Each structure stands twice: as C-alpha cells, then as structure tokens.
Tab-separated table of N, CA and C in Angstrom:
chain	number	residue	atom	x	y	z
A	9	MET	N	79.350	71.139	121.253
A	9	MET	CA	78.740	72.532	121.620
A	9	MET	C	79.762	72.900	122.208
A	10	SER	N	80.543	74.498	122.385
A	10	SER	CA	80.672	75.004	123.653
A	10	SER	C	80.195	75.763	124.767
A	11	LYS	N	80.316	74.791	125.759
A	11	LYS	CA	80.220	75.809	126.887
A	11	LYS	C	80.303	77.152	127.607
A	12	THR	N	79.136	77.854	127.965
A	12	THR	CA	79.524	79.129	128.637
A	12	THR	C	79.497	79.037	130.259
A	13	PHE	N	81.102	79.718	130.225
A	13	PHE	CA	81.309	80.431	131.525
A	13	PHE	C	81.037	81.243	131.942
A	14	GLN	N	80.314	81.097	133.523
A	14	GLN	CA	80.291	82.735	134.406
A	14	GLN	C	81.183	82.338	135.480
A	15	PRO	N	81.480	83.357	135.334
A	15	PRO	CA	82.605	83.655	136.302
A	15	PRO	C	82.146	83.698	137.595
A	16	ASP	N	80.915	83.819	138.037
A	16	ASP	CA	79.950	84.370	139.597
A	16	ASP	C	79.690	82.557	139.581
A	17	ARG	N	79.399	81.707	138.633
A	17	ARG	CA	79.434	80.092	139.568
A	17	ARG	C	79.998	79.594	138.144
A	18	LEU	N	81.548	79.164	138.614
A	18	LEU	CA	82.091	78.869	137.565
A	18	LEU	C	82.771	77.354	138.342
A	19	ASP	N	82.490	76.234	136.911
A	19	ASP	CA	82.376	74.452	137.436
A	19	ASP	C	83.882	74.848	136.876
A	20	VAL	N	85.335	74.713	138.128
A	20	VAL	CA	86.209	74.751	137.427
A	20	VAL	C	87.062	73.473	136.702
A	21	ALA	N	86.409	72.624	137.407
A	21	ALA	CA	86.955	71.069	136.724
A	21	ALA	C	85.955	71.521	134.871
A	22	ALA	N	85.132	71.289	134.686
A	22	ALA	CA	84.726	71.804	133.393
A	22	ALA	C	85.181	72.931	132.596
A	23	PHE	N	85.618	73.614	133.267
A	23	PHE	CA	86.860	75.197	132.648
A	23	PHE	C	87.955	74.600	132.141
A	24	VAL	N	88.713	74.020	133.387
A	24	VAL	CA	89.970	73.267	132.596
A	24	VAL	C	89.946	72.199	131.668
A	25	THR	N	88.898	71.154	131.804
A	25	THR	CA	88.726	69.928	130.649
A	25	THR	C	88.988	70.793	129.445
A	26	ALA	N	88.261	71.756	129.570
A	26	ALA	CA	87.775	72.871	127.775
A	26	ALA	C	88.688	73.838	127.978
A	27	LYS	N	89.651	73.787	128.485
A	27	LYS	CA	90.762	74.673	128.356
A	27	LYS	C	90.669	76.174	128.222
A	28	ALA	N	89.270	76.289	129.043
A	28	ALA	CA	89.022	77.875	128.247
A	28	ALA	C	89.418	78.945	128.974
A	29	HIS	N	88.949	80.191	128.327
A	29	HIS	CA	89.568	81.341	128.446
A	29	HIS	C	88.528	82.471	128.985
A	30	LEU	N	88.191	82.875	129.918
A	30	LEU	CA	87.420	84.297	130.864
A	30	LEU	C	88.469	85.482	130.642
A	31	SER	N	87.770	86.519	130.388
A	31	SER	CA	88.641	87.834	130.970
A	31	SER	C	87.227	88.620	130.732
A	32	ALA	N	87.415	90.264	131.230
A	32	ALA	CA	86.821	90.609	131.377
A	32	ALA	C	87.006	92.262	131.559
A	33	HIS	N	86.338	93.758	131.984
A	33	HIS	CA	86.499	94.585	132.193
A	33	HIS	C	85.341	95.078	133.140
A	34	ASP	N	85.814	94.423	134.139
A	34	ASP	CA	84.470	94.450	135.508
A	34	ASP	C	84.287	96.222	136.473
A	35	PRO	N	83.113	96.672	136.025
A	35	PRO	CA	82.858	97.875	136.905
A	35	PRO	C	83.598	97.269	138.352
A	36	LEU	N	83.963	98.641	138.964
A	36	LEU	CA	84.320	98.440	140.998
A	36	LEU	C	83.396	97.799	141.449
A	37	GLN	N	81.900	98.526	141.043
A	37	GLN	CA	80.414	98.189	141.840
A	37	GLN	C	80.814	96.808	141.877
A	38	LYS	N	80.953	95.640	141.142
A	38	LYS	CA	80.877	94.380	141.695
A	38	LYS	C	82.345	94.054	142.476
A	39	TYR	N	83.140	94.967	143.055
A	39	TYR	CA	84.082	94.691	144.157
A	39	TYR	C	83.996	95.024	144.931
A	40	GLU	N	82.657	95.144	146.540
A	40	GLU	CA	82.374	96.371	147.642
A	40	GLU	C	83.301	96.150	147.806
A	41	ARG	N	84.029	94.960	148.501
A	41	ARG	CA	84.970	94.742	149.738
A	41	ARG	C	85.755	96.117	149.088
A	42	LEU	N	86.622	95.875	147.412
A	42	LEU	CA	87.644	96.480	147.448
A	42	LEU	C	87.165	97.951	147.144
A	43	ALA	N	86.073	98.420	146.846
A	43	ALA	CA	85.821	99.436	146.878
A	43	ALA	C	85.813	100.247	148.111
A	44	GLN	N	85.586	99.564	149.078
A	44	GLN	CA	85.787	100.404	150.807
A	44	GLN	C	87.349	100.674	151.332
A	45	GLU	N	88.153	99.973	150.727
A	45	GLU	CA	89.452	100.315	150.648
A	45	GLU	C	89.871	101.797	149.853
A	46	LEU	N	88.993	102.228	149.031
A	46	LEU	CA	89.689	102.975	148.272
A	46	LEU	C	88.808	104.678	148.589
A	47	ARG	N	90.113	105.422	148.491
A	47	ARG	CA	90.301	107.168	148.917
A	47	ARG	C	88.970	107.505	148.392
A	48	GLU	N	88.294	107.637	147.314
A	48	GLU	CA	86.779	107.954	146.891
A	48	GLU	C	86.286	106.824	145.830
A	49	PRO	N	85.414	105.681	145.493
A	49	PRO	CA	84.939	104.935	144.917
A	49	PRO	C	84.683	106.068	143.420
A	50	GLU	N	85.446	105.633	142.692
A	50	GLU	CA	85.438	105.820	140.847
A	50	GLU	C	84.082	105.176	140.583
A	51	HIS	N	83.009	105.974	139.739
A	51	HIS	CA	82.036	105.208	138.745
A	51	HIS	C	82.610	104.723	137.705
A	52	ASP	N	83.713	105.200	137.097
A	52	ASP	CA	84.269	104.836	135.931
A	52	ASP	C	85.504	103.760	135.925
A	53	LEU	N	85.677	103.226	136.978
A	53	LEU	CA	86.895	102.572	137.827
A	53	LEU	C	86.939	101.132	137.283
A	54	VAL	N	87.931	100.525	136.398
A	54	VAL	CA	87.754	98.928	135.954
A	54	VAL	C	88.503	98.366	136.279
A	55	ILE	N	88.312	97.022	136.356
A	55	ILE	CA	89.105	96.034	137.053
A	55	ILE	C	89.160	95.205	135.682
A	56	ASP	N	90.479	94.813	135.326
A	56	ASP	CA	90.745	94.254	133.989
A	56	ASP	C	91.144	92.777	134.292
A	57	TRP	N	90.346	91.705	134.481
A	57	TRP	CA	91.061	90.678	134.491
A	57	TRP	C	91.005	89.246	133.780
A	58	GLN	N	91.850	88.241	133.521
A	58	GLN	CA	91.877	87.273	132.917
A	58	GLN	C	91.939	86.317	133.650
A	59	VAL	N	91.544	84.523	132.892
A	59	VAL	CA	92.005	83.784	133.425
A	59	VAL	C	91.598	82.413	132.640
A	60	ASP	N	92.613	81.631	132.541
A	60	ASP	CA	93.166	80.520	131.950
A	60	ASP	C	92.857	79.178	132.874
A	61	GLY	N	92.095	77.695	132.206
A	61	GLY	CA	91.991	76.981	132.585
A	61	GLY	C	93.459	75.581	132.007
A	62	GLU	N	93.479	75.146	132.969
A	62	GLU	CA	94.727	74.501	132.906
A	62	GLU	C	95.116	73.365	133.557
A	63	GLN	N	96.086	72.081	133.249
A	63	GLN	CA	96.515	70.996	134.257
A	63	GLN	C	97.747	71.732	134.768
A	64	ARG	N	97.801	71.481	135.972
A	64	ARG	CA	99.147	72.344	136.688
A	64	ARG	C	99.690	70.799	137.104
A	65	GLY	N	101.448	70.613	137.027
A	65	GLY	CA	102.228	69.845	137.866
A	65	GLY	C	102.241	70.408	139.282
A	66	THR	N	102.186	69.340	140.258
A	66	THR	CA	102.301	69.920	141.533
A	66	THR	C	103.215	69.184	142.538
A	67	ILE	N	103.659	69.791	143.264
A	67	ILE	CA	105.004	68.764	144.320
A	67	ILE	C	104.466	67.798	144.570
A	68	ASP	N	103.659	67.070	144.843
A	68	ASP	CA	103.470	65.381	144.587
A	68	ASP	C	103.283	64.342	143.632
A	69	GLY	N	104.219	65.323	142.468
A	69	GLY	CA	103.712	64.965	141.257
A	69	GLY	C	102.542	64.458	140.182
A	70	SER	N	101.901	64.484	141.194
A	70	SER	CA	100.747	64.372	139.749
A	70	SER	C	100.346	65.421	139.301
A	71	ARG	N	99.211	65.790	138.294
A	71	ARG	CA	98.653	66.582	137.445
A	71	ARG	C	97.187	67.261	137.874
A	72	ARG	N	97.459	68.316	138.241
A	72	ARG	CA	95.174	68.972	138.392
A	72	ARG	C	95.109	69.850	137.811
A	73	PRO	N	93.578	70.185	138.243
A	73	PRO	CA	93.401	71.614	137.349
A	73	PRO	C	93.441	72.489	137.777
A	74	ALA	N	93.799	73.545	137.118
A	74	ALA	CA	94.510	74.775	137.827
A	74	ALA	C	94.204	75.812	137.129
A	75	LEU	N	94.068	77.294	137.923
A	75	LEU	CA	93.977	78.196	137.370
A	75	LEU	C	94.551	79.357	137.197
A	76	HIS	N	95.025	80.262	136.230
A	76	HIS	CA	96.100	80.624	135.810
A	76	HIS	C	95.308	82.065	136.202
A	77	LEU	N	95.224	83.352	136.749
A	77	LEU	CA	94.739	84.567	137.627
A	77	LEU	C	95.589	85.439	137.124
A	78	ARG	N	95.226	86.351	136.088
A	78	ARG	CA	96.090	87.797	135.670
A	78	ARG	C	94.948	88.942	135.992
A	79	ALA	N	95.204	89.955	136.958
A	79	ALA	CA	94.144	91.188	137.717
A	79	ALA	C	95.129	92.414	137.713
A	80	ARG	N	94.437	93.403	136.889
A	80	ARG	CA	94.918	94.733	136.934
A	80	ARG	C	94.364	95.426	136.951
A	81	ALA	N	93.932	96.922	138.056
A	81	ALA	CA	93.636	97.961	138.350
A	81	ALA	C	94.538	99.135	138.828
A	82	ASP	N	94.190	100.695	138.426
A	82	ASP	CA	94.779	101.733	139.177
A	82	ASP	C	93.954	102.229	139.758
A	83	LEU	N	94.566	101.982	141.534
A	83	LEU	CA	93.160	101.919	142.253
A	83	LEU	C	93.396	103.589	143.442
A	84	PRO	N	92.248	104.412	142.897
A	84	PRO	CA	92.652	105.828	143.844
A	84	PRO	C	93.258	105.778	145.463
A	85	LEU	N	93.971	105.306	145.893
A	85	LEU	CA	94.359	105.259	146.978
A	85	LEU	C	94.847	106.477	148.489
A	86	THR	N	94.862	106.613	149.624
A	86	THR	CA	95.176	107.769	150.314
A	86	THR	C	96.621	107.574	150.826
A	87	CYS	N	97.511	108.986	150.421
A	87	CYS	CA	98.822	109.070	150.594
A	87	CYS	C	98.766	108.863	151.920
A	88	GLN	N	99.904	108.051	153.053
A	88	GLN	CA	100.332	107.994	154.094
A	88	GLN	C	101.274	109.506	154.700
A	89	ARG	N	101.523	109.928	153.568
A	89	ARG	CA	102.561	110.724	154.055
A	89	ARG	C	101.888	112.198	154.274
A	90	CYS	N	100.966	112.546	153.112
A	90	CYS	CA	100.597	113.986	152.712
A	90	CYS	C	99.052	113.934	152.824
A	91	MET	N	98.477	112.180	152.421
A	91	MET	CA	96.933	112.782	152.544
A	91	MET	C	96.288	112.713	151.686
A	92	GLY	N	96.848	113.067	150.892
A	92	GLY	CA	96.416	113.103	149.512
A	92	GLY	C	95.835	111.870	148.477
A	93	GLU	N	95.396	111.911	147.501
A	93	GLU	CA	95.383	111.445	146.119
A	93	GLU	C	96.419	110.395	145.645
A	94	VAL	N	96.972	108.841	145.689
A	94	VAL	CA	97.530	108.538	145.079
A	94	VAL	C	97.612	107.371	144.511
A	95	ARG	N	97.609	107.269	143.192
A	95	ARG	CA	97.461	106.015	142.624
A	95	ARG	C	97.758	105.679	142.121
A	96	VAL	N	97.886	103.896	142.354
A	96	VAL	CA	98.677	102.644	142.491
A	96	VAL	C	98.063	101.596	141.727
A	97	PRO	N	98.825	101.482	140.789
A	97	PRO	CA	98.878	99.916	140.080
A	97	PRO	C	98.833	98.903	141.097
A	98	VAL	N	97.970	97.780	140.887
A	98	VAL	CA	97.455	96.771	141.383
A	98	VAL	C	97.758	95.623	140.214
A	99	GLU	N	98.575	94.557	140.526
A	99	GLU	CA	98.623	93.309	139.484
A	99	GLU	C	98.304	92.416	140.551
A	100	VAL	N	98.067	91.348	139.994
A	100	VAL	CA	97.959	89.830	140.494
A	100	VAL	C	98.591	89.237	139.130
A	101	ASP	N	99.288	88.399	139.771
A	101	ASP	CA	99.496	87.292	138.123
A	101	ASP	C	99.804	85.397	138.945
A	102	ARG	N	98.889	84.843	139.588
A	102	ARG	CA	98.805	84.143	140.413
A	102	ARG	C	98.241	83.117	139.833
A	103	HIS	N	99.074	81.246	139.860
A	103	HIS	CA	98.339	80.136	139.601
A	103	HIS	C	97.519	79.210	141.181
A	104	PHE	N	96.529	79.391	140.813
A	104	PHE	CA	95.202	78.144	141.658
A	104	PHE	C	95.002	77.099	141.049
A	105	VAL	N	95.924	75.534	141.720
A	105	VAL	CA	96.060	74.854	141.841
A	105	VAL	C	93.898	73.517	143.022
A	106	PHE	N	93.541	73.158	141.996
A	106	PHE	CA	92.578	72.613	142.627
A	106	PHE	C	92.379	71.083	143.546
A	107	VAL	N	92.069	70.221	143.977
A	107	VAL	CA	92.178	69.324	144.314
A	107	VAL	C	90.755	68.756	145.078
A	108	PRO	N	90.506	67.955	145.450
A	108	PRO	CA	88.605	67.191	145.579
A	108	PRO	C	88.491	67.798	146.819
A	109	ASP	N	89.161	68.091	148.504
A	109	ASP	CA	88.667	68.357	149.428
A	109	ASP	C	89.554	69.062	150.189
A	110	GLU	N	88.865	69.990	151.361
A	110	GLU	CA	90.028	70.818	152.082
A	110	GLU	C	90.699	69.918	153.104
A	111	ASP	N	90.716	68.681	152.367
A	111	ASP	CA	92.074	68.166	153.875
A	111	ASP	C	92.632	67.882	152.457
A	112	ALA	N	92.923	67.590	151.742
A	112	ALA	CA	93.664	67.460	150.521
A	112	ALA	C	94.861	68.979	150.734
A	113	ALA	N	93.737	69.992	150.134
A	113	ALA	CA	94.171	71.297	149.879
A	113	ALA	C	95.110	71.682	151.164
A	114	ALA	N	94.471	71.279	152.174
A	114	ALA	CA	95.782	71.857	153.583
A	114	ALA	C	97.172	70.976	153.708
A	115	ALA	N	96.385	69.981	153.723
A	115	ALA	CA	97.820	68.581	153.269
A	115	ALA	C	98.955	69.275	151.698
A	116	LEU	N	99.022	70.163	150.557
A	116	LEU	CA	99.237	70.085	149.917
A	116	LEU	C	99.530	71.465	149.062
A	117	ASP	N	98.960	72.515	150.603
A	117	ASP	CA	99.477	73.913	150.228
A	117	ASP	C	100.121	74.526	151.239
A	118	GLU	N	100.948	73.705	151.802
A	118	GLU	CA	102.222	74.007	152.707
A	118	GLU	C	103.261	74.140	151.806
A	119	ALA	N	103.371	73.017	151.022
A	119	ALA	CA	104.378	72.317	150.454
A	119	ALA	C	104.394	72.917	149.146
A	120	SER	N	103.389	73.587	148.416
A	120	SER	CA	103.236	74.175	147.101
A	120	SER	C	103.429	75.802	147.760
A	121	ASP	N	104.263	75.388	146.000
A	121	ASP	CA	104.056	77.288	145.892
A	121	ASP	C	102.741	77.946	144.912
A	122	ASP	N	102.249	77.312	144.539
A	122	ASP	CA	100.761	78.393	143.832
A	122	ASP	C	99.923	77.321	145.364
A	123	ASP	N	98.473	78.943	145.395
A	123	ASP	CA	97.763	78.516	146.092
A	123	ASP	C	96.982	77.234	146.132
A	124	VAL	N	96.288	76.440	146.587
A	124	VAL	CA	95.418	75.208	146.428
A	124	VAL	C	94.635	75.362	147.318
A	125	LEU	N	93.660	74.835	146.336
A	125	LEU	CA	91.909	75.203	146.877
A	125	LEU	C	90.854	74.072	146.618
A	126	ALA	N	89.736	74.200	147.206
A	126	ALA	CA	89.436	72.882	147.383
A	126	ALA	C	88.558	72.644	145.808
A	127	LEU	N	88.144	71.998	145.170
A	127	LEU	CA	87.270	72.204	144.060
A	127	LEU	C	85.907	72.505	144.180
A	128	ALA	N	85.304	73.085	143.874
A	128	ALA	CA	83.885	73.154	144.156
A	128	ALA	C	83.422	73.355	142.326
A	129	PRO	N	81.308	72.921	142.585
A	129	PRO	CA	81.132	73.262	140.901
A	129	PRO	C	80.411	74.380	141.354
A	130	ASP	N	80.597	74.867	142.006
A	130	ASP	CA	80.466	76.540	141.603
A	130	ASP	C	80.912	77.698	142.462
A	131	PHE	N	82.382	77.730	142.102
A	131	PHE	CA	83.661	78.515	141.837
A	131	PHE	C	82.936	79.779	142.016
A	132	ASP	N	82.831	80.946	142.856
A	132	ASP	CA	82.736	82.361	142.616
A	132	ASP	C	84.130	83.063	142.352
A	133	LEU	N	84.481	83.235	140.572
A	133	LEU	CA	86.049	83.737	140.569
A	133	LEU	C	86.120	85.404	140.884
A	134	ARG	N	84.785	85.964	140.908
A	134	ARG	CA	85.156	87.260	141.070
A	134	ARG	C	85.283	87.422	142.801
A	135	ASP	N	84.867	86.343	144.224
A	135	ASP	CA	85.503	86.576	145.236
A	135	ASP	C	86.839	86.219	145.038
A	136	LEU	N	88.002	85.608	144.387
A	136	LEU	CA	88.950	84.816	144.481
A	136	LEU	C	89.352	86.129	143.632
A	137	ILE	N	89.627	86.674	142.933
A	137	ILE	CA	90.315	88.379	142.169
A	137	ILE	C	89.911	89.178	143.017
A	138	GLU	N	88.716	89.603	143.402
A	138	GLU	CA	88.505	90.642	145.182
A	138	GLU	C	89.580	90.545	146.001
A	139	ASP	N	89.724	89.079	146.524
A	139	ASP	CA	90.293	88.352	147.378
A	139	ASP	C	92.152	88.918	147.295
A	140	GLU	N	92.467	88.298	146.124
A	140	GLU	CA	94.292	88.643	145.363
A	140	GLU	C	94.205	90.334	144.974
A	141	LEU	N	93.389	91.144	144.743
A	141	LEU	CA	93.658	92.504	144.621
A	141	LEU	C	93.458	92.902	146.026
A	142	LEU	N	93.203	93.106	146.975
A	142	LEU	CA	93.085	93.123	148.233
A	142	LEU	C	93.979	92.428	149.214
A	143	MET	N	94.954	91.759	148.967
A	143	MET	CA	96.289	91.558	149.243
A	143	MET	C	96.821	91.930	148.415
A	144	ALA	N	96.926	92.407	147.547
A	144	ALA	CA	98.236	93.254	146.540
A	144	ALA	C	98.180	93.851	146.967
A	145	LEU	N	97.201	95.375	147.731
A	145	LEU	CA	97.138	96.450	148.292
A	145	LEU	C	98.569	96.660	149.318
A	146	PRO	N	99.168	97.745	148.877
A	146	PRO	CA	100.418	98.234	149.457
A	146	PRO	C	99.740	98.670	150.997
A	147	LEU	N	100.427	98.372	151.978
A	147	LEU	CA	100.378	98.312	153.769
A	147	LEU	C	100.456	99.633	153.731
A	148	VAL	N	101.193	100.762	153.379
A	148	VAL	CA	101.329	101.972	153.178
A	148	VAL	C	100.987	102.664	151.568
A	149	PRO	N	100.737	103.368	151.260
A	149	PRO	CA	100.622	103.580	150.340
A	149	PRO	C	100.911	105.026	150.117
A	150	ARG	N	102.159	105.198	149.473
A	150	ARG	CA	102.426	107.025	149.052
A	150	ARG	C	103.038	107.254	148.190
A	151	HIS	N	103.248	108.377	147.762
A	151	HIS	CA	103.571	108.743	147.018
A	151	HIS	C	105.145	108.954	146.871
A	152	GLU	N	105.800	108.259	145.398
A	152	GLU	CA	107.110	108.877	145.552
A	152	GLU	C	107.882	109.972	146.208
A	153	GLN	N	107.026	111.334	145.361
A	153	GLN	CA	107.511	112.295	146.117
A	153	GLN	C	105.516	112.942	145.824
A	154	CYS	N	105.770	113.152	147.336
A	154	CYS	CA	104.186	114.087	147.310
A	154	CYS	C	104.690	115.239	146.615
A	155	PRO	N	103.116	115.536	146.153
A	155	PRO	CA	103.205	116.949	145.240
A	155	PRO	C	103.078	118.149	145.953
A	156	GLU	N	102.645	117.832	147.506
A	156	GLU	CA	102.639	119.532	148.153
A	156	GLU	C	103.949	119.111	149.336
A	157	GLY	N	104.781	120.153	149.836
A	157	GLY	CA	105.253	119.613	151.155
A	157	GLY	C	104.549	119.192	152.256
A	158	VAL	N	105.509	118.111	152.547
A	158	VAL	CA	104.899	117.778	153.907
A	158	VAL	C	105.178	117.825	155.368
A	159	ARG	N	104.914	118.294	156.024
A	159	ARG	CA	105.140	118.899	157.371
A	159	ARG	C	105.527	118.361	158.245
A	160	LEU	N	106.673	117.984	158.469
A	160	LEU	CA	107.066	116.524	159.569
A	160	LEU	C	106.989	117.250	160.544
A	161	SER	N	106.835	118.374	161.230
A	161	SER	CA	106.708	118.574	162.460
A	161	SER	C	105.134	119.044	163.480
A	162	ALA	N	105.167	118.305	164.362
A	162	ALA	CA	104.128	118.784	165.101
A	162	ALA	C	103.675	120.067	165.446
A	163	GLN	N	104.698	120.991	166.174
A	163	GLN	CA	104.441	122.294	166.697
A	163	GLN	C	105.161	123.328	165.495
A	164	SER	N	104.789	124.501	165.553
A	164	SER	CA	105.248	125.246	164.662
A	164	SER	C	106.135	125.861	165.203
A	165	ALA	N	106.685	127.011	164.482
A	165	ALA	CA	107.726	127.575	164.442
A	165	ALA	C	108.294	129.160	165.943
A	166	ASP	N	106.658	129.501	165.925
A	166	ASP	CA	106.096	130.182	167.292
A	166	ASP	C	105.523	129.434	168.197
A	167	PHE	N	105.875	127.939	168.588
A	167	PHE	CA	105.196	127.270	169.858
A	167	PHE	C	106.137	127.995	171.083
A	168	ASP	N	106.992	127.886	170.842
A	168	ASP	CA	107.730	128.076	171.774
A	168	ASP	C	107.711	129.501	172.336
A	169	ALA	N	107.838	130.124	172.125
A	169	ALA	CA	107.718	131.593	172.059
A	169	ALA	C	106.701	131.918	172.921
A	170	ALA	N	105.545	131.086	172.101
A	170	ALA	CA	103.849	131.282	172.900
A	170	ALA	C	103.905	130.860	174.239
A	171	GLN	N	104.640	129.109	174.362
A	171	GLN	CA	104.411	129.107	176.060
A	171	GLN	C	105.665	129.786	176.703
A	172	GLU	N	106.295	130.435	176.479
A	172	GLU	CA	106.817	131.250	177.275
A	172	GLU	C	106.062	132.539	177.619
A	173	GLU	N	105.610	133.006	176.939
A	173	GLU	CA	104.788	134.427	176.621
A	173	GLU	C	103.924	133.952	177.796
A	174	LYS	N	103.146	132.956	178.028
A	174	LYS	CA	101.900	132.526	178.968
A	174	LYS	C	101.906	132.610	179.970
A	175	ALA	N	101.722	133.148	181.119
A	175	ALA	CA	101.877	133.512	182.476
A	175	ALA	C	101.264	132.177	183.257
A	176	ASN	N	102.005	131.432	184.397
A	176	ASN	CA	101.780	130.318	184.775
A	176	ASN	C	100.721	130.531	185.921
A	177	PRO	N	99.694	129.282	186.064
A	177	PRO	CA	98.620	129.959	186.990
A	177	PRO	C	99.037	129.884	188.402
A	178	PHE	N	100.054	129.051	188.574
A	178	PHE	CA	100.405	128.695	190.164
A	178	PHE	C	101.348	130.193	190.613
A	179	ALA	N	101.522	130.816	189.588
A	179	ALA	CA	102.137	132.136	190.496
A	179	ALA	C	102.078	132.901	191.187
A	180	ALA	N	101.070	133.458	190.940
A	180	ALA	CA	99.798	133.561	192.099
A	180	ALA	C	99.739	133.158	193.618
A	181	LEU	N	99.852	131.703	193.653
A	181	LEU	CA	99.903	130.830	194.783
A	181	LEU	C	101.029	131.458	195.113
A	182	ALA	N	102.253	131.000	194.891
A	182	ALA	CA	103.299	131.719	195.413
A	182	ALA	C	103.782	132.921	196.164
A	183	VAL	N	102.985	133.407	195.270
A	183	VAL	CA	102.648	135.120	196.253
A	183	VAL	C	101.988	135.014	197.502
A	184	LEU	N	101.345	134.320	197.289
A	184	LEU	CA	100.467	134.223	198.703
A	184	LEU	C	101.021	133.135	199.653
A	185	LYS	N	101.735	132.072	199.093
A	185	LYS	CA	102.805	131.836	200.429
A	185	LYS	C	103.542	132.621	200.881
A	186	THR	N	104.451	133.502	200.055
A	186	THR	CA	105.222	133.954	200.849
A	186	THR	C	104.949	135.280	201.440
A	187	ASP	N	103.518	136.429	201.098
A	187	ASP	CA	103.176	136.850	201.886
A	187	ASP	C	102.946	136.319	203.360
A	188	LYS	N	102.340	135.039	203.451
A	188	LYS	CA	102.016	134.677	204.901
A	188	LYS	C	103.049	134.449	205.453
A	189	SER	N	104.325	134.151	205.084
A	189	SER	CA	106.046	133.582	205.794
A	189	SER	C	105.963	135.755	206.356
A	190	ASN	N	105.536	136.124	205.929
A	190	ASN	CA	106.824	137.326	206.697
A	190	ASN	C	105.576	138.042	207.798
C-alpha cells in the first residue's frame, strides 16, 4: 500500500523512507507573505515546485533524512530605478537535512552546507517553500535596461532660473534699514 503525502502536514521521516516525490503548480494565493512582496498580485500566477525524499550524508559522517527542494516562479516586482513592473525569475534548489531535535539542528547547522532542521511529524512544506522564495528575492529589483528613460536629477533645467527671478523677501527690510540710517 502506498502512502499519500500532503505538503501542509508532511511526515518527513515516512516521506524519506518511501523515497517519495511531490510536485505541484500552486496558485499564489497559497503563499500570502510572498504575495505581499509583489507589485500587484496576479490571480493566474503559479509557484512550481517539487521535492524528493532522500538520505543524505552530513558533516558528522552520518546519513540523515533529507528533502531536495526545487521551486520556481516569475514574480512581478517593482523596479527600483523606474518604479515600473519588472518580471523577476526566482529559483530555489536546496537540500534540507533533518535531525531529531532543535539542539542537534543548531549544532550541525553551523558546520553543514545544507540547512539543518528539526524533524517534525507534521512539517508544513509550503511554509518552507515560501520562506525560501522570499529569501531568494532580489534586494533591489530592477530592469537591466529600463523601458522608459529614468530621470536621474531631482531638479529641472529651469529650476535655477526660477530661483533667480524670485524676489528676496528680506530685500524690503534692507530698504527700511538704509532709510533709518539716513
């Protein structure tokens, strides 16, 4: 009998033992925190992901349960140069090794190239996918070449001329001062 695995309550140990595979084309609505980072959430936007259960060697020489996660999405972000929309492909390809508890995870995580997490019977895979996609977002999204010219100056060409034409409000006081001294 094969076991059916659910991404929102994944038994990682059983998933790895079965050498199982999960994949999906999830709508963006399942990833609320990620949707908040986008220029404008799109209803037809999907997050493609797949995960495989495997045993993976660790820095301490033991083999541990692990997940190999791959996720991809083309996200509409705001270009920080022109403030227009820029489509950014975001991809994740990571291994996560699981250990029995938080103390073991903390001890092994510093020396490991893979992320080390505590084993839980009801692990939420979608939370992990969302976390990884959020961390993969560019800090400053921008076009390689903005579609419209970007204004790089805060003042216009006639700014200095307008300043020269403006009368000094204290000029009238200077006139009063010279009248009193005469």
